[in-house]
Amino acid sequence: MRSVRARAALGATVVVALALVAAGLAALLVLRANLTDQAGLQAEVAARETAGQLALDVPYDRLETGDEEDHPVQVTDEDGRVVAVSKDLEAISGTGTDRVTPQPPPAAPGKGDDDGDRDDDDDDGAGADPGRGEVSTDEPDFSNGTATVDGDRADYRFASVEATDSAGLTLTVHAGAPLAAEQRAVASVRAAMLAALPVVLLVVAGVTWLVTRRALRPVEDIRREMAAITASEDLSRRVPEPASRDEVARLARTTNETLTALESSVDRQRRFVADASHELRSPIASLRTQLEVGAAHPELLDVQGAVADTVRLQVLAADLLLLARLDAGERPGNARLELGALVREEVSQRTGDRIPVAVVVSAPEPGGLEVTGSRGQLARVIGNLLDNAQRHAVSSVTVEVRAERGGAVVVVTDDGAGVPEAERTRIFERFVRLDDARARDDGGAGLGLAIARDVATRHGGRLTVTGAGERGARFELWLPGPR
């Protein structure tokens, strides 16, 4: 039962079995009800025929009851006494009384000998006045019972019909119709259903097993290929995509998209490690060389160079640590910040810049420049943009802060060489430096803009670069308003 195919086949078989059993029971009940109604109709017809004779004052011993075996008849009076029964009726049940011996009621006044004379004169059975009795038109009462006719006992459906003779005596006719046909039909249908049920369930289970196996075959192929990819650690491989457009095909496409993203992430991580190792090796090697020279020749120790390499190493380590936290999914803070004040504070701390920074803050209303986020990370973004502008500017660096599109915008402009249009996306990648900025002293590690864009994205904003007129670069940081 650990197999999906087995569980699907078992579930389908159980559902179909329950449905077939319910449908079979309903069919048997309907069939039995219909056949019972037919037997009741036959019994009613037989009862009304006998009742009609009683209404015509046909003597009890001359009643024509038809086939006694098919339609046993019992007639009772108002007191429940049996006054007439069909021929060869030996026992009966289900009619209210089980007596089968006729007990004629006392003769009505005025009939006496006249009746006897009439019986003698009317040997042909035509001595009754048809207008003096009546048969009830009400719906008959039905009941099930048994009757023994000529030694054969069987089940019957009885109909009870009332009739009134010319003397005003109310009689009840109980006529039966055999239920043997109904019982045989129900038994035959039940036997056929019971015989067919295992076959149908076996077919359902087999078909479900085969269909599920065929449907899950692509899933098994995907699992097998994923196991092979895991074993080989080759993320360039992809799982097979079936030609169908069902859920399995969408699963395969999603799996391949996940593998593509994972491969890209692993490649990016490998490049990151390689680039970080390269960037760290340079200041470490330089610092070690200077220390070794200083140890051998103290008079040749370049203290300023060692300090610069140490600072560069410290900055690089801080950048790598921040990127690691961002990659780990560190969420920005929820502090409310006034972006104009943050920019002024960051610029005021940059006392060693070679070019003074001009700050322009435009706030149309109080709180118009408020944003939500991490103060330290946003300050880092502004600092990185200013560092980049200072590195490339010729004579001016300008920072403008204003409200725009439901948020706040920080625009950093310099009058340097600008960023070629073909490089305006690549410069935000990690460890990417343009050719004219590859010198160790001028170019940095190539992480400042990558960190700035990652922080902006995680704050729900964006960072873009365009040209600043004929010369220079224009970096635009947009952040949404307070959440």
CSV table of C-alpha atoms in Angstrom, one decimal:
chain,number,residue,atom,x,y,z
A,1,MET,CA,0.0,0.0,0.0
A,2,ARG,CA,3.0,2.3,-0.2
A,3,SER,CA,2.5,2.6,-3.9
A,4,VAL,CA,0.3,5.4,-5.3
A,5,ARG,CA,-0.9,2.9,-7.9
A,6,ALA,CA,-2.0,0.4,-5.3
A,7,ARG,CA,-3.8,3.1,-3.2
A,8,ALA,CA,-5.5,4.5,-6.3
A,9,ALA,CA,-6.6,1.1,-7.5
A,10,LEU,CA,-7.9,0.2,-4.0
A,11,GLY,CA,-9.7,3.5,-3.6
A,12,ALA,CA,-11.3,3.2,-7.0
A,13,THR,CA,-12.4,-0.4,-6.3
A,14,VAL,CA,-13.9,0.5,-3.0
A,15,VAL,CA,-15.8,3.5,-4.4
A,16,VAL,CA,-17.1,1.5,-7.4
A,17,ALA,CA,-18.0,-1.4,-5.0
A,18,LEU,CA,-20.0,0.9,-2.8
A,19,ALA,CA,-21.6,2.5,-5.8
A,20,LEU,CA,-22.6,-0.8,-7.3
A,21,VAL,CA,-23.9,-2.2,-4.0
A,22,ALA,CA,-26.0,0.9,-3.5
A,23,ALA,CA,-27.2,0.9,-7.1
A,24,GLY,CA,-27.9,-2.9,-6.9
A,25,LEU,CA,-29.9,-2.5,-3.7
A,26,ALA,CA,-31.9,0.4,-5.2
A,27,ALA,CA,-32.5,-1.7,-8.4
A,28,LEU,CA,-33.7,-4.7,-6.3
A,29,LEU,CA,-36.0,-2.5,-4.2
A,30,VAL,CA,-37.5,-0.9,-7.3
A,31,LEU,CA,-37.9,-4.2,-9.0
A,32,ARG,CA,-39.5,-5.8,-6.0
A,33,ALA,CA,-41.8,-2.8,-5.5
A,34,ASN,CA,-42.9,-2.9,-9.2
A,35,LEU,CA,-43.5,-6.7,-9.1
A,36,THR,CA,-45.3,-6.4,-5.8
A,37,ASP,CA,-47.5,-3.7,-7.2
A,38,GLN,CA,-48.3,-5.9,-10.2
A,39,ALA,CA,-49.2,-8.7,-7.9
A,40,GLY,CA,-51.4,-6.3,-5.9
A,41,LEU,CA,-53.1,-5.2,-9.1
A,42,GLN,CA,-53.9,-8.8,-10.0
A,43,ALA,CA,-55.2,-9.4,-6.5
A,44,GLU,CA,-57.4,-6.3,-6.7
A,45,VAL,CA,-58.9,-7.5,-10.0
A,46,ALA,CA,-59.6,-10.9,-8.6
A,47,ALA,CA,-61.1,-9.3,-5.4
A,48,ARG,CA,-63.3,-6.9,-7.4
A,49,GLU,CA,-64.6,-9.7,-9.6
A,50,THR,CA,-65.7,-11.7,-6.5
A,51,ALA,CA,-67.0,-8.6,-4.9
A,52,GLY,CA,-69.1,-7.9,-8.0
A,53,GLN,CA,-70.7,-11.3,-7.7
A,54,LEU,CA,-71.5,-10.7,-4.0
A,55,ALA,CA,-73.1,-7.4,-4.9
A,56,LEU,CA,-75.3,-9.4,-7.4
A,57,ASP,CA,-76.4,-11.7,-4.6
A,58,VAL,CA,-74.6,-14.7,-6.1
A,59,PRO,CA,-74.8,-17.5,-3.5
A,60,TYR,CA,-71.5,-18.1,-1.6
A,61,ASP,CA,-71.2,-21.6,-2.7
A,62,ARG,CA,-71.5,-20.6,-6.4
A,63,LEU,CA,-68.9,-17.8,-6.4
A,64,GLU,CA,-66.6,-18.0,-9.4
A,65,THR,CA,-63.1,-17.3,-8.0
A,66,GLY,CA,-61.1,-18.3,-11.1
A,67,ASP,CA,-57.9,-20.3,-10.6
A,68,GLU,CA,-57.8,-21.0,-6.9
A,69,GLU,CA,-54.1,-21.7,-6.9
A,70,ASP,CA,-53.3,-18.3,-8.5
A,71,HIS,CA,-56.0,-16.3,-6.7
A,72,PRO,CA,-57.1,-17.8,-3.3
A,73,VAL,CA,-60.2,-16.0,-2.0
A,74,GLN,CA,-61.5,-15.5,1.5
A,75,VAL,CA,-64.8,-13.7,2.2
A,76,THR,CA,-65.6,-12.3,5.7
A,77,ASP,CA,-68.6,-10.5,7.1
A,78,GLU,CA,-68.7,-7.4,9.3
A,79,ASP,CA,-68.1,-9.6,12.4
A,80,GLY,CA,-65.0,-11.2,10.9
A,81,ARG,CA,-66.6,-14.5,10.3
A,82,VAL,CA,-65.5,-16.4,7.2
A,83,VAL,CA,-68.5,-16.9,5.0
A,84,ALA,CA,-66.8,-18.2,1.8
A,85,VAL,CA,-63.4,-19.4,0.6
A,86,SER,CA,-62.1,-20.6,-2.7
A,87,LYS,CA,-61.9,-24.2,-3.5
A,88,ASP,CA,-59.0,-26.3,-2.0
A,89,LEU,CA,-57.9,-23.4,0.3
A,90,GLU,CA,-56.5,-25.2,3.3
A,91,ALA,CA,-54.7,-22.4,5.2
A,92,ILE,CA,-54.3,-18.7,5.0
A,93,SER,CA,-52.5,-15.8,6.8
A,94,GLY,CA,-52.2,-12.1,6.3
A,95,THR,CA,-55.9,-11.4,5.9
A,96,GLY,CA,-56.8,-10.8,9.5
A,97,THR,CA,-58.2,-14.3,10.1
A,98,ASP,CA,-56.7,-17.7,9.4
A,99,ARG,CA,-60.0,-19.6,9.3
A,100,VAL,CA,-60.8,-21.4,6.1
A,101,THR,CA,-64.1,-23.0,7.1
A,102,PRO,CA,-67.1,-21.0,5.9
A,103,GLN,CA,-69.6,-19.9,8.6
A,104,PRO,CA,-72.6,-18.4,6.8
A,105,PRO,CA,-74.4,-15.6,8.7
A,106,PRO,CA,-78.0,-15.9,9.7
A,107,ALA,CA,-80.5,-15.5,6.9
A,108,ALA,CA,-81.9,-12.0,6.5
A,109,PRO,CA,-85.6,-11.4,7.2
A,110,GLY,CA,-87.9,-12.2,4.3
A,111,LYS,CA,-85.3,-14.5,2.5
A,112,GLY,CA,-85.7,-17.9,4.2
A,113,ASP,CA,-87.5,-20.2,1.8
A,114,ASP,CA,-87.6,-17.6,-0.9
A,115,ASP,CA,-83.9,-17.9,-1.2
A,116,GLY,CA,-84.1,-21.6,-1.3
A,117,ASP,CA,-86.8,-21.5,-4.0
A,118,ARG,CA,-84.8,-19.0,-5.8
A,119,ASP,CA,-81.7,-21.2,-5.7
A,120,ASP,CA,-83.8,-24.1,-7.0
A,121,ASP,CA,-85.3,-21.9,-9.8
A,122,ASP,CA,-82.0,-20.3,-10.7
A,123,ASP,CA,-79.8,-23.2,-11.3
A,124,ASP,CA,-78.2,-21.4,-14.2
A,125,GLY,CA,-76.8,-18.7,-11.7
A,126,ALA,CA,-79.0,-15.8,-12.9
A,127,GLY,CA,-81.3,-15.3,-9.9
A,128,ALA,CA,-79.9,-12.0,-8.5
A,129,ASP,CA,-81.2,-8.6,-9.1
A,130,PRO,CA,-78.1,-6.6,-10.3
A,131,GLY,CA,-79.3,-3.3,-9.0
A,132,ARG,CA,-79.6,-4.1,-5.3
A,133,GLY,CA,-75.9,-4.3,-4.2
A,134,GLU,CA,-72.7,-2.4,-4.8
A,135,VAL,CA,-68.9,-2.7,-4.7
A,136,SER,CA,-66.8,-0.2,-2.8
A,137,THR,CA,-64.8,2.1,-5.0
A,138,ASP,CA,-62.3,3.0,-2.3
A,139,GLU,CA,-58.7,1.9,-2.7
A,140,PRO,CA,-58.3,-1.6,-1.4
A,141,ASP,CA,-56.1,-2.6,1.5
A,142,PHE,CA,-53.0,-4.6,0.6
A,143,SER,CA,-51.1,-7.1,2.8
A,144,ASN,CA,-48.6,-9.9,2.3
A,145,GLY,CA,-49.3,-13.3,3.6
A,146,THR,CA,-49.3,-17.0,2.8
A,147,ALA,CA,-51.8,-19.5,1.6
A,148,THR,CA,-51.9,-23.3,1.3
A,149,VAL,CA,-53.9,-24.5,-1.7
A,150,ASP,CA,-54.2,-28.2,-2.3
A,151,GLY,CA,-51.2,-28.9,-0.1
A,152,ASP,CA,-48.9,-26.2,-1.7
A,153,ARG,CA,-47.9,-23.4,0.5
A,154,ALA,CA,-46.8,-20.1,-1.1
A,155,ASP,CA,-46.5,-16.4,-0.5
A,156,TYR,CA,-49.2,-14.1,-1.8
A,157,ARG,CA,-50.1,-10.4,-2.1
A,158,PHE,CA,-53.7,-9.9,-0.8
A,159,ALA,CA,-56.1,-7.2,-1.7
A,160,SER,CA,-59.2,-6.5,0.4
A,161,VAL,CA,-62.3,-5.1,-1.3
A,162,GLU,CA,-65.6,-4.4,0.4
A,163,ALA,CA,-69.0,-5.2,-1.2
A,164,THR,CA,-72.6,-4.8,0.0
A,165,ASP,CA,-75.3,-7.2,-1.1
A,166,SER,CA,-79.0,-6.5,-1.6
A,167,ALA,CA,-79.8,-7.1,2.1
A,168,GLY,CA,-77.3,-4.4,3.2
A,169,LEU,CA,-74.8,-6.9,4.5
A,170,THR,CA,-71.2,-5.6,4.1
A,171,LEU,CA,-68.7,-8.3,3.1
A,172,THR,CA,-64.9,-8.1,2.7
A,173,VAL,CA,-63.3,-10.1,-0.1
A,174,HIS,CA,-59.6,-11.0,0.4
A,175,ALA,CA,-58.1,-12.2,-2.9
A,176,GLY,CA,-54.5,-13.1,-3.4
A,177,ALA,CA,-52.0,-13.1,-6.2
A,178,PRO,CA,-48.8,-15.2,-6.0
A,179,LEU,CA,-45.4,-13.5,-5.3
A,180,ALA,CA,-43.4,-16.4,-6.7
A,181,ALA,CA,-42.7,-14.6,-9.9
A,182,GLU,CA,-41.5,-11.5,-7.9
A,183,GLN,CA,-39.3,-13.7,-5.7
A,184,ARG,CA,-37.8,-15.5,-8.7
A,185,ALA,CA,-37.1,-12.3,-10.6
A,186,VAL,CA,-35.5,-10.6,-7.5
A,187,ALA,CA,-33.5,-13.7,-6.8
A,188,SER,CA,-32.3,-14.0,-10.4
A,189,VAL,CA,-31.3,-10.3,-10.5
A,190,ARG,CA,-29.6,-10.6,-7.1
A,191,ALA,CA,-27.7,-13.7,-8.2
A,192,ALA,CA,-26.6,-12.0,-11.4
A,193,MET,CA,-25.4,-8.9,-9.6
A,194,LEU,CA,-23.5,-10.9,-7.0
A,195,ALA,CA,-21.9,-12.9,-9.8
A,196,ALA,CA,-21.0,-9.9,-11.9
A,197,LEU,CA,-19.8,-7.7,-8.9
A,198,PRO,CA,-16.4,-9.5,-8.4
A,199,VAL,CA,-15.7,-9.4,-12.2
A,200,VAL,CA,-16.6,-5.7,-12.4
A,201,LEU,CA,-14.4,-4.9,-9.4
A,202,LEU,CA,-11.5,-6.9,-10.8
A,203,VAL,CA,-11.8,-5.0,-14.1
A,204,VAL,CA,-12.0,-1.6,-12.3
A,205,ALA,CA,-9.0,-2.5,-10.2
A,206,GLY,CA,-7.0,-3.6,-13.2
A,207,VAL,CA,-7.9,-0.7,-15.4
A,208,THR,CA,-7.2,1.8,-12.6
A,209,TRP,CA,-3.8,0.1,-11.9
A,210,LEU,CA,-2.8,0.3,-15.6
A,211,VAL,CA,-4.1,3.8,-16.1
A,212,THR,CA,-2.4,5.1,-13.0
A,213,ARG,CA,0.8,3.3,-13.9
A,214,ARG,CA,0.7,4.9,-17.3
A,215,ALA,CA,-0.1,8.3,-15.8
A,216,LEU,CA,2.7,8.1,-13.2
A,217,ARG,CA,5.3,6.8,-15.6
A,218,PRO,CA,6.6,10.3,-16.4
A,219,VAL,CA,6.7,11.0,-12.6
A,220,GLU,CA,9.0,7.9,-12.2
A,221,ASP,CA,11.2,9.2,-15.0
A,222,ILE,CA,11.4,12.6,-13.3
A,223,ARG,CA,12.3,10.9,-10.0
A,224,ARG,CA,14.9,8.7,-11.7
A,225,GLU,CA,16.5,11.7,-13.4
A,226,MET,CA,16.5,13.7,-10.2
A,227,ALA,CA,18.2,10.9,-8.4
A,228,ALA,CA,20.8,10.8,-11.1
A,229,ILE,CA,21.4,14.5,-10.9
A,230,THR,CA,21.7,14.3,-7.2
A,231,ALA,CA,24.2,11.5,-7.5
A,232,SER,CA,26.3,13.1,-10.2
A,233,GLU,CA,25.9,16.7,-8.9
A,234,ASP,CA,25.6,17.8,-12.5
A,235,LEU,CA,23.1,20.6,-12.4
A,236,SER,CA,23.2,21.1,-16.2
A,237,ARG,CA,21.0,18.0,-16.7
A,238,ARG,CA,17.3,18.3,-17.0
A,239,VAL,CA,14.4,16.0,-16.3
A,240,PRO,CA,12.3,14.8,-19.3
A,241,GLU,CA,9.2,16.8,-20.1
A,242,PRO,CA,6.2,14.8,-21.4
A,243,ALA,CA,4.5,16.1,-24.5
A,244,SER,CA,1.1,16.3,-22.7
A,245,ARG,CA,-0.2,19.5,-21.1
A,246,ASP,CA,-1.3,17.9,-17.9
A,247,GLU,CA,-0.1,18.4,-14.3
A,248,VAL,CA,2.8,16.0,-14.8
A,249,ALA,CA,4.1,18.1,-17.7
A,250,ARG,CA,3.8,21.3,-15.6
A,251,LEU,CA,5.6,19.5,-12.8
A,252,ALA,CA,8.5,18.6,-15.2
A,253,ARG,CA,8.7,22.2,-16.5
A,254,THR,CA,8.7,23.6,-13.0
A,255,THR,CA,11.3,21.1,-11.9
A,256,ASN,CA,13.5,22.2,-14.9
A,257,GLU,CA,13.0,25.8,-14.0
A,258,THR,CA,14.0,25.1,-10.4
A,259,LEU,CA,17.1,23.2,-11.7
A,260,THR,CA,18.0,26.2,-13.9
A,261,ALA,CA,17.6,28.6,-11.0
A,262,LEU,CA,19.7,26.3,-8.8
A,263,GLU,CA,22.4,25.9,-11.4
A,264,SER,CA,22.5,29.7,-11.8
A,265,SER,CA,22.7,30.2,-8.0
A,266,VAL,CA,25.4,27.6,-7.6
A,267,ASP,CA,27.4,29.1,-10.5
A,268,ARG,CA,26.9,32.6,-9.0
A,269,GLN,CA,28.0,31.3,-5.7
A,270,ARG,CA,31.1,29.7,-7.2
A,271,ARG,CA,32.0,32.8,-9.0
A,272,PHE,CA,31.4,34.8,-5.9
A,273,VAL,CA,33.8,32.6,-3.9
A,274,ALA,CA,36.4,32.7,-6.6
A,275,ASP,CA,36.2,36.5,-7.0
A,276,ALA,CA,36.2,37.0,-3.2
A,277,SER,CA,39.2,34.8,-2.9
A,278,HIS,CA,40.9,36.8,-5.6
A,279,GLU,CA,40.0,40.1,-4.0
A,280,LEU,CA,41.1,39.0,-0.6
A,281,ARG,CA,44.4,37.5,-1.8
A,282,SER,CA,45.6,40.8,-3.2
A,283,PRO,CA,45.5,42.9,0.0
A,284,ILE,CA,46.6,40.0,2.1
A,285,ALA,CA,49.6,39.4,-0.2
A,286,SER,CA,50.5,43.1,-0.2
A,287,LEU,CA,50.2,43.3,3.5
A,288,ARG,CA,52.3,40.3,4.1
A,289,THR,CA,55.0,41.5,1.7
A,290,GLN,CA,55.2,44.9,3.5
A,291,LEU,CA,55.4,43.2,6.9
A,292,GLU,CA,58.1,40.8,5.7
A,293,VAL,CA,60.1,43.7,4.3
A,294,GLY,CA,59.5,45.7,7.5
A,295,ALA,CA,60.8,42.7,9.6
A,296,ALA,CA,63.9,42.4,7.5
A,297,HIS,CA,64.5,46.1,6.9
A,298,PRO,CA,62.6,48.2,9.4
A,299,GLU,CA,63.7,51.4,7.8
A,300,LEU,CA,61.8,50.3,4.6
A,301,LEU,CA,58.4,49.6,6.3
A,302,ASP,CA,55.5,51.4,4.4
A,303,VAL,CA,53.2,52.0,7.3
A,304,GLN,CA,50.7,54.0,5.3
A,305,GLY,CA,50.5,51.3,2.7
A,306,ALA,CA,50.0,48.6,5.3
A,307,VAL,CA,47.2,50.7,6.9
A,308,ALA,CA,45.6,51.2,3.5
A,309,ASP,CA,45.7,47.5,2.7
A,310,THR,CA,44.3,46.7,6.2
A,311,VAL,CA,41.4,49.2,5.6
A,312,ARG,CA,40.7,47.8,2.2
A,313,LEU,CA,40.7,44.3,3.7
A,314,GLN,CA,38.3,45.4,6.4
A,315,VAL,CA,35.9,47.0,4.0
A,316,LEU,CA,36.0,44.0,1.7
A,317,ALA,CA,35.2,41.7,4.6
A,318,ALA,CA,32.3,43.9,5.7
A,319,ASP,CA,30.9,43.9,2.2
A,320,LEU,CA,31.2,40.1,2.0
A,321,LEU,CA,29.5,39.7,5.3
A,322,LEU,CA,26.6,42.0,4.3
A,323,LEU,CA,26.1,40.1,1.0
A,324,ALA,CA,26.1,36.8,2.9
A,325,ARG,CA,23.3,38.2,5.2
A,326,LEU,CA,21.4,39.4,2.2
A,327,ASP,CA,21.7,36.1,0.4
A,328,ALA,CA,20.5,34.3,3.6
A,329,GLY,CA,17.3,36.3,3.4
A,330,GLU,CA,17.8,38.9,6.0
A,331,ARG,CA,14.7,41.2,6.1
A,332,PRO,CA,15.0,44.9,6.3
A,333,GLY,CA,13.9,46.7,9.5
A,334,ASN,CA,10.6,48.4,10.0
A,335,ALA,CA,11.9,51.7,11.3
A,336,ARG,CA,10.4,54.9,9.8
A,337,LEU,CA,13.2,57.1,8.3
A,338,GLU,CA,13.3,60.6,6.9
A,339,LEU,CA,15.3,60.1,3.8
A,340,GLY,CA,16.4,63.7,3.4
A,341,ALA,CA,17.8,63.8,7.0
A,342,LEU,CA,19.5,60.5,6.4
A,343,VAL,CA,21.2,61.8,3.2
A,344,ARG,CA,22.3,65.0,5.0
A,345,GLU,CA,23.7,63.0,7.9
A,346,GLU,CA,25.7,60.7,5.5
A,347,VAL,CA,27.1,63.6,3.5
A,348,SER,CA,28.1,65.5,6.7
A,349,GLN,CA,30.3,62.5,7.8
A,350,ARG,CA,32.2,62.4,4.5
A,351,THR,CA,34.9,64.9,5.4
A,352,GLY,CA,37.6,63.3,3.3
A,353,ASP,CA,35.9,63.5,-0.1
A,354,ARG,CA,38.0,65.1,-2.8
A,355,ILE,CA,34.9,66.8,-4.3
A,356,PRO,CA,32.3,68.5,-2.1
A,357,VAL,CA,28.8,67.0,-2.4
A,358,ALA,CA,25.9,69.3,-3.1
A,359,VAL,CA,22.7,68.3,-1.5
A,360,VAL,CA,19.2,69.4,-2.6
A,361,VAL,CA,16.2,68.2,-0.6
A,362,SER,CA,12.7,68.9,-1.9
A,363,ALA,CA,9.9,68.0,0.6
A,364,PRO,CA,6.4,69.2,-0.6
A,365,GLU,CA,4.9,68.4,2.8
A,366,PRO,CA,5.9,67.1,6.2
A,367,GLY,CA,6.6,63.3,6.1
A,368,GLY,CA,6.7,63.3,2.3
A,369,LEU,CA,10.2,61.8,2.3
A,370,GLU,CA,9.6,59.1,4.9
A,371,VAL,CA,10.4,55.5,4.1
A,372,THR,CA,10.4,52.2,6.1
A,373,GLY,CA,13.5,50.0,6.4
A,374,SER,CA,16.9,49.4,7.9
A,375,ARG,CA,18.8,52.6,8.7
A,376,GLY,CA,22.2,51.0,8.5
A,377,GLN,CA,21.5,49.3,5.1
A,378,LEU,CA,20.0,52.4,3.5
A,379,ALA,CA,22.9,54.5,4.8
A,380,ARG,CA,25.2,51.9,3.2
A,381,VAL,CA,23.4,52.3,-0.1
A,382,ILE,CA,23.8,56.1,-0.1
A,383,GLY,CA,27.4,55.8,0.9
A,384,ASN,CA,28.2,53.3,-1.9
A,385,LEU,CA,26.5,55.6,-4.5
A,386,LEU,CA,28.6,58.6,-3.2
A,387,ASP,CA,31.8,56.5,-3.2
A,388,ASN,CA,31.1,55.5,-6.8
A,389,ALA,CA,30.4,59.2,-7.8
A,390,GLN,CA,33.6,60.4,-6.0
A,391,ARG,CA,35.6,57.8,-7.8
A,392,HIS,CA,34.5,58.9,-11.3
A,393,ALA,CA,33.5,62.6,-11.0
A,394,VAL,CA,35.7,65.3,-12.5
A,395,SER,CA,34.5,68.3,-10.5
A,396,SER,CA,31.0,67.9,-9.1
A,397,VAL,CA,28.8,65.5,-7.3
A,398,THR,CA,25.1,66.3,-6.6
A,399,VAL,CA,22.6,64.5,-4.4
A,400,GLU,CA,18.9,65.3,-4.9
A,401,VAL,CA,16.1,64.0,-2.6
A,402,ARG,CA,12.4,64.4,-3.6
A,403,ALA,CA,9.1,62.7,-3.3
A,404,GLU,CA,7.9,60.8,-6.3
A,405,ARG,CA,5.2,58.2,-7.2
A,406,GLY,CA,4.2,57.3,-3.7
A,407,GLY,CA,7.7,57.2,-2.4
A,408,ALA,CA,11.0,59.0,-2.2
A,409,VAL,CA,13.8,59.3,-4.7
A,410,VAL,CA,17.5,59.9,-4.2
A,411,VAL,CA,19.4,61.0,-7.3
A,412,VAL,CA,23.2,60.9,-7.3
A,413,THR,CA,24.8,62.7,-10.3
A,414,ASP,CA,28.4,63.1,-11.2
A,415,ASP,CA,30.2,64.7,-14.2
A,416,GLY,CA,32.5,61.8,-14.9
A,417,ALA,CA,32.8,59.7,-18.0
A,418,GLY,CA,29.4,58.1,-17.4
A,419,VAL,CA,28.4,54.5,-17.9
A,420,PRO,CA,28.1,53.0,-21.4
A,421,GLU,CA,24.6,52.0,-22.2
A,422,ALA,CA,25.7,48.4,-22.8
A,423,GLU,CA,27.2,48.2,-19.3
A,424,ARG,CA,24.3,49.7,-17.4
A,425,THR,CA,23.0,46.4,-16.3
A,426,ARG,CA,26.3,44.5,-15.8
A,427,ILE,CA,27.7,47.1,-13.4
A,428,PHE,CA,25.2,45.9,-10.7
A,429,GLU,CA,26.7,42.4,-10.8
A,430,ARG,CA,29.1,41.4,-8.1
A,431,PHE,CA,32.8,41.9,-8.6
A,432,VAL,CA,32.2,43.7,-11.9
A,433,ARG,CA,34.4,46.8,-12.7
A,434,LEU,CA,34.7,48.6,-15.9
A,435,ASP,CA,38.0,48.5,-17.7
A,436,ASP,CA,39.1,52.0,-16.6
A,437,ALA,CA,38.4,51.2,-13.0
A,438,ARG,CA,40.4,48.0,-12.6
A,439,ALA,CA,43.4,49.6,-10.8
A,440,ARG,CA,43.5,48.5,-7.2
A,441,ASP,CA,43.7,52.0,-5.9
A,442,ASP,CA,40.9,53.4,-8.0
A,443,GLY,CA,38.4,50.6,-8.8
A,444,GLY,CA,37.5,49.1,-5.4
A,445,ALA,CA,36.3,45.5,-5.2
A,446,GLY,CA,33.2,45.9,-7.5
A,447,LEU,CA,30.7,45.1,-4.7
A,448,GLY,CA,29.3,48.6,-3.9
A,449,LEU,CA,26.7,48.8,-6.6
A,450,ALA,CA,25.8,45.2,-6.3
A,451,ILE,CA,25.1,45.7,-2.6
A,452,ALA,CA,23.2,48.9,-3.3
A,453,ARG,CA,20.8,47.2,-5.7
A,454,ASP,CA,20.3,44.2,-3.5
A,455,VAL,CA,19.4,46.4,-0.5
A,456,ALA,CA,17.1,48.5,-2.7
A,457,THR,CA,15.3,45.4,-4.0
A,458,ARG,CA,14.8,44.0,-0.5
A,459,HIS,CA,13.3,47.3,0.6
A,460,GLY,CA,10.7,47.1,-2.2
A,461,GLY,CA,12.5,49.8,-4.3
A,462,ARG,CA,14.8,49.9,-7.3
A,463,LEU,CA,18.1,51.3,-8.4
A,464,THR,CA,18.8,52.4,-12.0
A,465,VAL,CA,21.5,54.3,-13.9
A,466,THR,CA,21.1,56.6,-16.8
A,467,GLY,CA,23.2,59.2,-18.5
A,468,ALA,CA,23.5,62.7,-17.0
A,469,GLY,CA,23.2,64.8,-20.1
A,470,GLU,CA,26.3,65.0,-22.3
A,471,ARG,CA,28.7,63.8,-19.6
A,472,GLY,CA,28.4,61.9,-16.3
A,473,ALA,CA,26.2,59.3,-14.7
A,474,ARG,CA,22.9,59.6,-12.9
A,475,PHE,CA,22.0,56.9,-10.3
A,476,GLU,CA,18.4,57.0,-9.2
A,477,LEU,CA,17.2,55.2,-6.0
A,478,TRP,CA,13.4,54.9,-5.5
A,479,LEU,CA,12.0,53.6,-2.2
A,480,PRO,CA,8.3,53.2,-1.4
A,481,GLY,CA,6.6,55.2,1.3
A,482,PRO,CA,5.9,53.9,4.8
A,483,ARG,CA,4.1,50.6,5.0
